[in-house]
Coordinates of N, CA, C and O in Angstrom, one line a residue:
M1 N 1.0 -1.4 -0.1 CA -0.1 0.4 -0.3 C 1.1 0.9 0.0 O 1.8 1.0 1.1
G2 N 0.9 1.8 -0.8 CA 1.5 3.1 -1.1 C 1.6 4.7 -0.3 O 0.3 4.3 1.3
I3 N 2.0 4.9 -0.1 CA 1.7 6.3 1.3 C 0.3 7.1 1.0 O -0.6 7.7 1.8
D4 N 0.6 7.2 -0.5 CA -0.8 7.9 -0.7 C -2.0 7.4 0.2 O -3.6 7.8 -0.9
H5 N -2.5 6.2 0.1 CA -3.7 5.3 0.5 C -2.9 4.8 1.6 O -4.6 4.0 2.2
I6 N -3.0 6.0 2.5 CA -3.0 5.2 3.6 C -3.7 5.8 4.8 O -4.2 6.5 3.3
T7 N -5.2 5.2 5.6 CA -6.5 5.5 6.1 C -6.1 6.0 6.9 O -5.6 4.7 7.7
R8 N -7.4 6.6 8.3 CA -7.5 5.8 9.6 C -7.8 4.9 9.4 O -7.5 4.3 10.1
R9 N -8.5 3.9 9.3 CA -9.0 2.9 9.0 C -8.0 2.2 8.7 O -8.2 1.0 9.3
A10 N -7.5 1.9 7.4 CA -6.2 1.3 7.7 C -5.1 1.6 9.3 O -4.7 0.3 9.5
I11 N -4.5 2.2 9.4 CA -3.9 2.5 11.0 C -4.9 1.7 11.8 O -4.1 1.2 13.2
V12 N -6.2 2.3 11.4 CA -7.4 1.7 13.0 C -7.1 -0.6 13.2 O -6.9 -0.9 13.8
L13 N -7.1 0.1 11.7 CA -7.6 -1.8 12.1 C -5.7 -2.9 12.0 O -5.9 -3.7 12.1
G14 N -4.9 -2.0 11.5 CA -3.4 -2.0 11.9 C -3.2 -2.9 13.2 O -2.4 -3.0 13.4
G15 N -4.0 -1.7 14.4 CA -3.5 -1.8 15.4 C -4.3 -3.1 16.1 O -3.5 -3.2 16.6
L16 N -5.7 -2.4 15.7 CA -6.2 -4.1 16.0 C -5.5 -5.9 15.9 O -5.6 -6.1 16.6
A17 N -5.3 -5.3 14.5 CA -4.3 -6.5 14.2 C -3.1 -7.0 15.1 O -2.8 -8.1 15.6
T18 N -2.7 -5.5 15.6 CA -1.4 -6.1 16.0 C -1.8 -6.4 18.1 O -1.2 -7.2 18.1
I19 N -2.7 -5.4 17.9 CA -2.8 -6.0 19.9 C -3.9 -7.6 19.9 O -3.5 -8.5 20.6
V20 N -4.8 -7.9 18.5 CA -5.3 -8.8 18.7 C -3.9 -10.2 18.4 O -3.8 -10.8 19.4
S21 N -2.6 -10.2 17.5 CA -2.0 -11.0 18.2 C -0.9 -11.5 18.9 O -0.2 -11.8 19.3
G22 N -1.0 -9.9 20.4 CA -0.6 -10.4 21.6 C 1.0 -9.5 21.4 O 2.0 -9.7 22.0
C23 N 1.0 -8.5 20.0 CA 2.4 -8.5 19.8 C 3.4 -7.6 20.6 O 2.1 -6.9 21.7
G24 N 4.0 -7.2 21.1 CA 4.1 -6.5 22.6 C 4.1 -5.0 21.9 O 4.2 -4.5 21.1
A25 N 3.9 -4.3 22.7 CA 4.6 -2.2 22.5 C 4.8 -1.8 23.8 O 4.8 -2.2 24.5
P26 N 5.3 -0.2 23.4 CA 6.0 0.5 24.4 C 5.4 0.5 25.5 O 3.5 0.8 26.0
E27 N 6.1 0.4 26.8 CA 5.0 0.5 27.9 C 3.8 1.6 27.7 O 3.3 1.0 28.5
D28 N 4.6 2.3 27.7 CA 3.7 4.1 27.8 C 2.4 4.1 26.6 O 1.5 4.9 26.5
W29 N 3.0 3.3 25.8 CA 1.0 2.7 24.5 C -0.3 2.1 25.6 O -0.1 1.8 26.5
T30 N -1.3 3.0 25.3 CA -1.8 3.2 25.6 C -3.1 2.2 24.3 O -3.0 2.4 23.5
I31 N -4.4 2.0 24.7 CA -5.2 1.6 23.7 C -6.1 3.1 22.7 O -6.5 2.8 21.5
R32 N -5.5 3.9 24.0 CA -6.1 5.1 23.4 C -5.7 5.8 22.0 O -6.0 6.2 21.5
S33 N -4.2 5.3 21.6 CA -3.5 5.6 20.6 C -4.0 5.3 19.6 O -4.8 6.1 18.2
V34 N -4.9 3.9 19.4 CA -5.7 3.2 18.4 C -7.0 3.8 18.6 O -7.6 4.3 17.0
F35 N -8.1 4.1 19.6 CA -9.1 4.8 19.4 C -9.7 6.1 20.0 O -10.6 6.4 20.2
A36 N -8.3 6.9 19.4 CA -8.7 8.7 19.4 C -9.3 9.0 18.6 O -9.3 8.5 18.0
G37 N -9.8 10.4 19.4 CA -10.9 10.6 18.3 C -10.2 11.1 17.7 O -8.6 11.6 17.6
D38 N -10.6 12.0 16.6 CA -10.4 12.7 15.4 C -8.9 13.8 16.1 O -9.9 14.9 16.4
P39 N -8.0 13.8 16.0 CA -7.1 14.9 16.9 C -7.2 16.5 16.1 O -7.4 17.3 16.5
D40 N -8.4 16.5 14.6 CA -7.9 17.2 13.5 C -9.7 18.2 14.5 O -10.0 18.9 13.7
Q41 N -10.4 17.6 15.6 CA -11.7 17.8 15.8 C -11.0 19.3 16.4 O -12.6 20.2 16.4
N42 N -10.5 19.5 17.3 CA -9.5 21.0 17.6 C -9.6 22.1 16.3 O -9.1 21.8 15.5
P43 N -10.3 22.3 16.1 CA -10.3 24.1 15.2 C -8.8 24.8 14.8 O -8.6 24.9 13.5
R44 N -8.1 25.0 16.2 CA -6.8 25.5 16.7 C -6.0 24.5 15.7 O -4.7 25.1 14.7
Y45 N -6.0 23.9 15.4 CA -4.4 22.5 14.9 C -5.2 21.8 14.0 O -4.6 21.0 13.1
R46 N -6.9 22.5 13.1 CA -7.7 21.6 11.6 C -6.4 21.9 11.0 O -6.0 23.1 10.7
K47 N -5.6 21.0 9.8 CA -5.0 22.0 8.7 C -5.7 22.3 8.4 O -7.0 22.4 7.6
Q48 N -5.1 23.4 7.4 CA -6.0 24.8 6.9 C -5.4 25.7 5.4 O -3.8 25.5 6.1
E49 N -6.1 26.4 5.1 CA -5.4 27.5 4.1 C -5.4 28.7 4.7 O -6.3 29.2 5.2
V50 N -4.1 29.1 4.8 CA -4.3 30.6 4.9 C -3.4 31.5 4.1 O -2.5 30.9 3.3
A51 N -3.7 32.6 4.0 CA -2.8 33.5 3.8 C -1.5 33.8 4.3 O -1.1 33.1 5.4
Y52 N -0.4 33.8 3.4 CA 0.8 33.9 4.1 C 1.7 34.9 3.8 O 1.5 35.6 2.6
Y53 N 1.9 35.9 4.6 CA 2.1 37.1 5.0 C 4.8 36.9 5.3 O 5.1 37.8 4.5
G54 N 5.1 35.8 4.8 CA 6.5 35.9 4.9 C 7.2 36.5 3.6 O 6.7 36.3 2.8
W55 N 8.2 35.7 3.7 CA 9.4 36.1 2.6 C 9.6 34.5 1.5 O 10.6 34.6 1.1
E56 N 9.4 33.3 2.3 CA 10.1 32.6 1.9 C 9.1 31.9 0.9 O 8.3 32.1 0.0
A57 N 10.5 31.7 -0.2 CA 9.3 31.2 -2.1 C 8.3 29.6 -1.1 O 8.5 28.9 -0.7
P58 N 7.5 29.2 -2.2 CA 6.6 28.2 -2.6 C 7.8 26.8 -2.7 O 8.3 26.6 -3.1
G59 N 6.7 26.0 -2.1 CA 7.5 24.9 -1.7 C 8.3 24.4 -0.8 O 8.7 23.7 -0.3
T60 N 8.3 25.7 0.6 CA 9.5 25.7 1.7 C 7.8 25.6 2.9 O 7.5 25.5 2.5
V61 N 9.0 24.2 3.3 CA 8.0 23.9 4.9 C 9.0 24.8 5.9 O 10.2 25.2 6.2
I62 N 8.4 25.8 7.3 CA 8.2 27.0 8.0 C 7.5 25.8 8.9 O 6.1 25.4 9.0
V63 N 8.4 25.7 10.5 CA 7.7 25.2 11.1 C 8.2 26.2 12.6 O 9.2 27.1 12.9
N64 N 7.1 26.6 12.8 CA 7.1 27.8 14.0 C 6.5 27.4 15.3 O 5.7 26.3 15.1
T65 N 7.5 26.5 16.4 CA 7.1 26.0 17.6 C 7.0 26.5 18.8 O 6.2 26.2 19.4
G66 N 7.0 28.0 18.9 CA 6.0 28.4 18.8 C 4.8 28.7 18.9 O 4.1 28.5 20.2
E67 N 4.2 28.6 17.8 CA 2.2 29.2 17.5 C 2.0 27.3 17.8 O 0.4 27.4 17.4
R68 N 2.6 26.6 17.4 CA 3.0 25.0 18.0 C 2.2 24.8 16.3 O 1.0 23.9 16.0
F69 N 2.6 25.1 14.2 CA 2.1 25.4 13.4 C 3.3 25.4 12.5 O 4.6 25.5 13.1
L70 N 3.4 23.6 11.2 CA 4.4 23.7 10.1 C 2.9 24.4 8.8 O 2.0 24.3 8.4
Y71 N 3.7 25.2 8.3 CA 3.7 26.1 6.8 C 4.4 25.5 6.2 O 5.3 24.7 6.1
Y72 N 3.5 24.4 4.9 CA 3.6 24.6 3.9 C 3.7 25.9 2.6 O 3.1 25.9 2.7
V73 N 4.8 26.3 2.2 CA 4.3 28.0 1.8 C 3.4 27.5 -0.1 O 4.3 26.5 -0.8
E74 N 3.0 27.9 -0.7 CA 2.1 27.8 -1.9 C 2.6 29.1 -2.4 O 2.9 30.2 -1.7
S75 N 2.1 29.1 -4.0 CA 2.1 30.4 -4.3 C 0.0 31.7 -4.2 O 0.1 30.8 -3.4
G76 N 1.3 33.0 -4.8 CA -0.4 33.6 -4.4 C -1.0 34.0 -2.6 O -1.4 34.2 -2.2
G77 N 0.6 34.3 -2.2 CA 0.6 34.5 -0.7 C -0.1 33.1 0.2 O -1.0 33.3 0.7
R78 N -0.4 31.9 0.1 CA -1.3 31.4 0.6 C -0.2 30.1 1.1 O 1.0 30.1 0.7
A79 N -0.8 29.5 2.3 CA 0.3 28.5 2.8 C -1.3 27.5 3.0 O -2.2 27.9 4.2
T80 N -0.6 25.3 3.4 CA -1.2 24.8 4.4 C -0.9 25.5 5.8 O 0.6 24.8 5.9
R81 N -1.5 25.0 6.0 CA -0.7 25.1 8.4 C -1.7 24.0 8.8 O -2.9 23.4 8.3
Y82 N -0.7 23.3 9.8 CA -0.6 22.0 10.1 C -0.7 22.6 11.6 O 0.3 23.1 11.7
G83 N -1.4 21.6 12.6 CA -1.1 21.8 14.2 C 0.1 20.8 13.6 O 0.4 19.7 12.9
I84 N 1.0 21.1 15.2 CA 1.6 20.4 15.1 C 2.5 20.0 16.9 O 2.2 21.0 17.8
A85 N 3.0 18.9 17.2 CA 3.5 18.6 18.7 C 5.1 19.6 18.8 O 6.0 19.0 17.8
V86 N 6.1 20.0 19.6 CA 7.1 19.7 19.2 C 7.4 19.4 20.8 O 7.6 18.7 21.9
G87 N 9.6 19.6 20.0 CA 10.0 19.2 21.5 C 10.2 19.9 22.8 O 9.7 21.3 23.3
Q88 N 10.1 19.1 23.8 CA 10.1 19.7 25.4 C 11.3 21.0 25.4 O 12.2 20.4 24.7
E89 N 11.3 21.2 26.3 CA 12.4 22.8 26.8 C 13.5 22.6 26.4 O 13.8 21.1 27.1
G90 N 14.5 23.0 25.3 CA 15.5 22.5 25.0 C 16.2 21.9 24.3 O 16.9 21.6 24.2
L91 N 15.6 20.6 23.5 CA 15.1 19.5 23.0 C 15.1 19.9 21.5 O 14.8 19.0 20.8
S92 N 14.3 21.5 20.8 CA 14.4 22.2 19.6 C 15.5 22.0 19.1 O 16.2 22.6 19.0
F93 N 14.7 21.4 17.6 CA 16.3 21.4 16.2 C 15.5 23.6 15.9 O 14.1 24.0 16.1
K94 N 16.6 23.9 15.6 CA 15.9 25.4 15.5 C 17.5 26.2 14.3 O 18.6 25.5 14.3
G95 N 16.9 26.6 13.3 CA 17.6 27.1 11.7 C 16.9 26.3 10.8 O 15.9 25.9 10.9
E96 N 18.1 26.5 9.2 CA 17.4 25.7 9.0 C 18.1 24.6 8.1 O 19.1 24.1 9.0
A97 N 17.4 23.9 7.6 CA 17.7 21.9 6.7 C 17.0 21.9 5.8 O 16.5 22.9 4.9
I98 N 17.3 20.7 4.9 CA 16.6 20.2 4.0 C 16.0 18.4 4.6 O 16.5 18.1 5.8
I99 N 15.7 17.9 3.9 CA 15.3 16.7 3.8 C 15.2 16.5 3.0 O 16.0 16.2 1.5
G100 N 16.4 15.6 4.1 CA 17.1 14.6 3.3 C 16.8 13.2 2.7 O 18.3 11.8 2.0
R101 N 16.5 12.8 3.7 CA 15.0 10.9 2.9 C 14.1 11.0 3.4 O 13.8 12.3 4.9
K102 N 13.2 10.8 2.9 CA 11.6 9.7 3.3 C 11.1 9.1 3.6 O 12.0 8.2 3.2
A103 N 10.7 8.8 4.1 CA 10.6 7.8 4.1 C 9.3 7.8 5.3 O 8.0 7.9 5.7
E104 N 8.4 5.9 5.0 CA 6.7 5.2 4.6 C 6.6 4.5 5.7 O 8.0 3.5 5.8
W105 N 6.4 4.4 6.9 CA 5.7 3.6 8.3 C 7.6 3.5 8.7 O 8.2 2.0 8.4
P106 N 8.5 4.3 9.3 CA 10.1 3.8 9.3 C 10.1 3.7 11.1 O 8.6 3.3 12.0
S107 N 11.1 2.8 10.6 CA 11.7 1.9 12.2 C 11.9 3.2 13.4 O 12.3 3.7 12.6
W108 N 12.4 3.5 14.3 CA 12.8 3.7 15.4 C 13.7 3.4 16.3 O 13.8 2.5 16.8
R109 N 14.6 4.3 16.3 CA 16.0 3.5 17.8 C 16.0 5.1 18.6 O 16.6 6.2 17.6
P110 N 16.0 4.8 19.5 CA 15.9 6.4 20.6 C 17.6 6.3 20.3 O 18.9 5.3 20.3
T111 N 18.1 7.2 20.4 CA 19.4 8.1 20.4 C 19.7 8.3 21.8 O 19.8 7.3 23.1
E112 N 21.3 8.2 21.7 CA 22.5 7.7 23.0 C 21.9 8.8 24.2 O 21.7 8.2 24.9
D113 N 21.5 10.2 23.8 CA 21.2 11.2 24.4 C 19.4 10.9 24.8 O 19.3 11.2 26.1
M114 N 18.7 10.7 24.4 CA 17.3 9.7 24.6 C 17.7 8.9 25.8 O 16.1 9.3 26.8
M115 N 18.4 8.2 25.5 CA 18.3 6.7 26.4 C 18.9 7.7 27.7 O 18.8 7.5 28.4
L116 N 20.1 8.3 27.8 CA 20.8 9.0 29.0 C 19.5 9.6 28.7 O 19.4 10.0 31.1
R117 N 18.5 10.4 28.8 CA 17.1 11.6 29.5 C 16.2 10.1 30.1 O 15.9 10.0 31.5
K118 N 16.0 9.7 29.1 CA 15.2 8.5 29.7 C 15.6 7.3 29.9 O 15.1 6.7 28.4
P119 N 16.4 6.9 30.9 CA 16.8 5.4 30.9 C 15.5 4.1 30.6 O 15.7 3.1 30.2
R120 N 14.4 4.9 30.3 CA 13.2 3.4 30.6 C 13.4 3.3 28.8 O 13.0 2.1 28.4
L121 N 13.8 3.7 28.1 CA 14.1 3.5 25.9 C 14.6 2.7 25.9 O 14.6 2.7 24.4
A122 N 15.7 2.6 27.0 CA 16.7 1.8 26.7 C 16.6 0.3 26.1 O 17.3 -0.5 25.2
Q123 N 15.2 0.2 26.8 CA 14.6 -1.6 25.6 C 14.1 -1.8 24.4 O 14.2 -2.7 23.9
Y124 N 14.7 -0.3 23.9 CA 14.1 -0.1 22.6 C 15.6 0.3 21.7 O 15.4 1.2 20.5
A125 N 16.8 -0.2 22.4 CA 18.0 0.5 22.0 C 18.2 -0.9 20.7 O 18.9 0.1 19.4
N126 N 17.4 -2.0 20.3 CA 17.6 -2.2 19.2 C 16.3 -1.9 18.0 O 16.6 -2.4 16.9
G127 N 15.7 -0.9 18.2 CA 14.9 -0.4 17.4 C 13.3 -0.7 17.8 O 13.5 -2.1 18.3
V128 N 12.5 0.1 17.4 CA 11.5 -0.4 16.9 C 10.6 -0.6 15.6 O 10.7 0.4 14.8
P129 N 10.0 -1.9 15.0 CA 10.1 -1.4 13.6 C 8.7 -0.9 13.1 O 7.6 -0.1 13.9
G130 N 8.4 -0.7 11.6 CA 7.8 0.8 11.7 C 6.4 -0.1 12.3 O 5.9 -1.6 11.4
G131 N 5.4 0.9 11.6 CA 3.1 0.2 12.2 C 3.1 1.0 12.4 O 3.5 2.2 13.6
P132 N 2.0 1.0 13.4 CA 0.7 2.1 14.2 C 2.0 1.9 15.3 O 0.8 2.8 15.7
L133 N 2.7 0.9 15.9 CA 3.2 1.0 17.3 C 4.3 2.0 17.2 O 5.4 2.2 18.7
N134 N 4.8 2.2 16.2 CA 5.5 3.0 16.5 C 5.6 4.6 15.9 O 5.2 4.9 16.1
P135 N 7.0 5.0 17.3 CA 6.6 6.1 17.5 C 6.6 7.6 16.3 O 6.4 8.7 16.7
L136 N 7.4 6.9 15.3 CA 7.1 8.1 14.1 C 6.5 8.3 13.2 O 6.0 8.5 12.2
G137 N 5.0 6.5 13.3 CA 4.1 7.0 12.9 C 4.4 6.8 11.3 O 5.3 5.4 10.5
A138 N 2.8 7.2 10.8 CA 2.6 6.3 9.4 C 4.2 7.2 8.1 O 4.7 6.8 7.3
A139 N 4.9 8.1 7.8 CA 6.1 8.5 8.0 C 6.8 9.5 9.0 O 6.4 10.1 9.6
A140 N 7.9 9.8 7.9 CA 9.0 10.8 8.3 C 10.1 11.8 7.4 O 10.5 10.5 5.9
L141 N 10.4 12.3 7.9 CA 10.8 13.3 6.7 C 12.4 13.5 7.2 O 12.3 14.4 8.3
Y142 N 13.1 13.8 7.1 CA 14.5 14.0 7.9 C 15.5 14.4 7.7 O 15.4 15.1 6.4
L143 N 15.6 15.7 8.3 CA 16.7 16.9 8.3 C 17.6 17.1 8.6 O 18.1 16.6 9.5
Y144 N 18.6 17.2 7.2 CA 19.4 17.4 7.4 C 20.7 18.9 7.1 O 20.1 19.3 6.8
Q145 N 21.3 19.1 7.7 CA 22.6 19.7 7.3 C 23.9 19.4 7.1 O 24.3 18.9 7.1
G146 N 24.1 20.3 5.6 CA 25.2 20.4 5.1 C 25.3 18.4 4.9 O 27.4 18.1 4.3
G147 N 24.7 17.9 4.7 CA 24.4 16.6 4.0 C 24.2 15.3 5.7 O 25.6 14.0 5.1
Q148 N 24.8 16.2 6.4 CA 24.5 15.3 7.7 C 23.2 15.7 7.9 O 22.2 16.2 8.6
D149 N 22.6 14.1 8.7 CA 20.8 14.4 9.4 C 21.2 14.7 10.5 O 22.3 14.2 11.3
T150 N 20.8 15.2 10.8 CA 20.5 16.1 12.3 C 20.1 15.3 13.3 O 20.5 15.9 14.7
L151 N 19.8 14.0 12.8 CA 18.8 12.9 13.8 C 18.2 13.5 14.2 O 16.6 13.4 14.9
F152 N 17.0 14.5 13.8 CA 16.0 15.6 14.0 C 14.7 15.3 12.4 O 14.9 15.1 11.6
R153 N 13.8 14.7 13.3 CA 12.4 14.9 12.3 C 11.2 15.5 12.0 O 11.0 15.9 13.8
V154 N 10.4 15.5 10.8 CA 8.9 15.7 11.2 C 8.6 14.5 11.0 O 8.5 14.2 9.6
H155 N 7.6 13.9 11.5 CA 6.8 12.6 11.4 C 6.1 12.7 12.4 O 5.6 13.6 12.7
G156 N 5.1 11.5 11.4 CA 3.5 11.1 12.5 C 3.6 10.2 14.2 O 4.9 10.7 14.3
T157 N 2.5 10.5 14.4 CA 2.9 10.2 16.1 C 1.4 9.1 16.0 O 0.9 8.9 15.5
N158 N 2.3 7.9 17.3 CA 1.1 7.4 17.4 C 0.2 7.9 19.0 O -0.8 7.1 19.6
E159 N 0.6 9.0 19.1 CA -0.2 9.9 20.3 C -0.2 11.1 19.6 O -0.3 12.0 19.7
P160 N -2.0 11.4 18.8 CA -2.0 12.3 18.2 C -3.0 13.1 19.5 O -3.3 14.4 18.7
W161 N -3.0 13.0 20.3 CA -3.4 14.0 20.8 C -2.3 14.7 22.1 O -2.8 16.4 22.5
S162 N -1.2 14.6 21.4 CA 0.1 15.3 21.8 C -0.1 16.6 21.0 O 0.8 17.8 21.2
I163 N -0.5 16.4 19.6 CA -0.6 18.1 19.4 C -0.8 19.5 19.7 O -1.7 19.3 20.4
G164 N -0.1 20.6 19.4 CA 0.0 21.2 20.5 C 0.7 21.4 21.5 O 0.4 22.6 22.2
Q165 N 0.6 20.4 21.6 CA 2.2 20.5 23.7 C 3.5 20.7 23.3 O 3.8 20.2 21.5
A166 N 4.3 20.7 23.8 CA 6.1 20.4 23.6 C 6.1 19.5 25.1 O 6.4 19.1 25.7
V167 N 5.9 18.7 24.2 CA 6.2 17.3 24.7 C 7.6 16.1 24.3 O 7.6 15.3 24.6
S168 N 7.4 16.1 22.5 CA 8.4 15.3 22.0 C 10.6 15.6 22.6 O 10.6 16.2 23.6
N169 N 10.9 14.5 22.1 CA 12.9 15.0 22.4 C 13.2 15.6 20.8 O 14.4 15.9 21.0
G170 N 12.4 16.1 20.4 CA 12.8 17.5 20.1 C 12.6 17.2 18.5 O 12.4 18.5 17.9
C171 N 11.6 15.8 17.8 CA 11.1 16.2 16.5 C 9.8 17.0 16.2 O 9.7 17.4 17.7
I172 N 9.4 17.4 15.2 CA 8.0 18.3 15.3 C 7.1 16.5 14.9 O 7.7 15.7 14.1
R173 N 5.8 16.2 15.4 CA 5.1 15.4 15.4 C 4.1 16.2 14.8 O 3.1 17.2 14.9
M174 N 3.3 15.1 13.5 CA 1.8 16.0 13.2 C 1.3 15.0 13.5 O 1.2 13.8 13.7
T175 N -0.2 15.6 13.5 CA -1.3 13.6 13.2 C -0.8 12.7 11.8 O 0.2 12.9 10.9
N176 N -0.6 11.5 12.1 CA -0.8 10.6 10.0 C -1.4 10.6 9.2 O 0.0 11.1 8.2
A177 N -2.5 11.3 9.3 CA -3.2 12.1 8.5 C -1.7 13.3 7.4 O -1.6 12.9 6.7
N178 N -2.1 14.1 8.3 CA -1.1 15.8 7.0 C 0.6 14.9 7.4 O 0.6 15.5 6.4
I179 N 0.9 14.1 8.3 CA 2.6 14.1 7.5 C 2.3 13.3 6.4 O 2.8 13.5 5.4
V180 N 0.5 12.4 6.0 CA 1.1 12.0 4.8 C 0.5 12.9 3.9 O 1.0 12.6 2.1
D181 N 0.1 13.6 3.8 CA -0.6 14.4 3.1 C 0.7 15.2 2.7 O 1.0 15.6 1.5
L182 N 1.3 15.5 3.9 CA 2.5 16.4 3.8 C 3.8 15.9 2.8 O 4.8 16.4 2.2
F183 N 3.9 14.5 3.7 CA 5.1 14.0 2.7 C 4.2 13.4 1.0 O 5.3 13.7 0.2
N184 N 2.9 13.4 0.6 CA 2.9 13.5 -1.3 C 3.3 15.0 -1.3 O 3.7 14.6 -2.5
R185 N 3.5 15.9 -0.8 CA 3.3 17.7 -1.7 C 5.8 17.7 -2.0 O 5.7 18.3 -2.4
V186 N 6.4 17.1 -0.7 CA 7.2 17.1 -0.6 C 8.5 17.0 -0.9 O 8.8 15.5 -1.1
P187 N 9.3 16.9 -1.5 CA 10.5 16.2 -2.1 C 11.9 16.2 -0.9 O 12.4 17.0 -0.9
V188 N 12.9 15.4 -1.5 CA 13.5 15.3 -0.9 C 14.6 16.3 -1.6 O 14.2 16.5 -2.6
G189 N 15.0 17.0 -0.4 CA 16.0 18.1 -1.1 C 14.7 19.5 -0.8 O 15.3 21.0 -1.0
T190 N 13.3 19.2 -0.1 CA 13.0 20.8 -0.1 C 13.7 20.8 1.3 O 14.2 20.8 3.1
R191 N 13.5 22.5 1.2 CA 13.9 23.4 2.7 C 13.5 23.8 3.4 O 12.1 23.3 3.4
V192 N 13.5 23.6 4.9 CA 12.3 23.7 6.0 C 13.1 24.5 7.3 O 14.6 24.3 7.1
V193 N 12.9 25.7 7.4 CA 13.1 26.6 8.6 C 12.1 26.5 9.8 O 11.0 26.1 9.9
V194 N 12.9 26.1 10.5 CA 12.4 25.6 11.9 C 12.8 27.3 13.1 O 13.5 27.7 13.2
I195 N 11.4 27.9 13.7 CA 11.9 29.4 14.0 C 11.4 29.2 15.4 O 10.9 27.9 15.9

């Protein structure tokens, strides 16, 4: 199934299949992540087209961590705005990068710094395969500077209720539906500005 065909139904059914099969889940994962209400129900974080008055060229991604919004700049003074969750205080990436890599249902492995801050994450040191239980959700955009991976991502989440909060280990979280939409719109090499 291509990333452009992922639906909420597929995510829910995938999560149910995983639960029924008895596969292990992260210790803080709960069944509410599969049955969570539509996170876009909060009008503040709902994906929408908005006026854009900045200087960035169409095709640029702008992440405003203070506002908790990601903007995909379009032509004609418009942008698509998405609600996001951001990194906890002191853990956020700031500056310019490019999308150096894209992945559907990516695997995840906590960094050494993450495991030092949160020792319970050491149980995932060998990684978590892609799928509904993976913290990176349905897709990830990998941020690079100077040809090097910054270890920061724009990605989906299995915790959609976190949108609008400063809760992550530094990455930018979007609902799975919204990361799929953005994933399909941005190519590798897209400029990203995080403020």
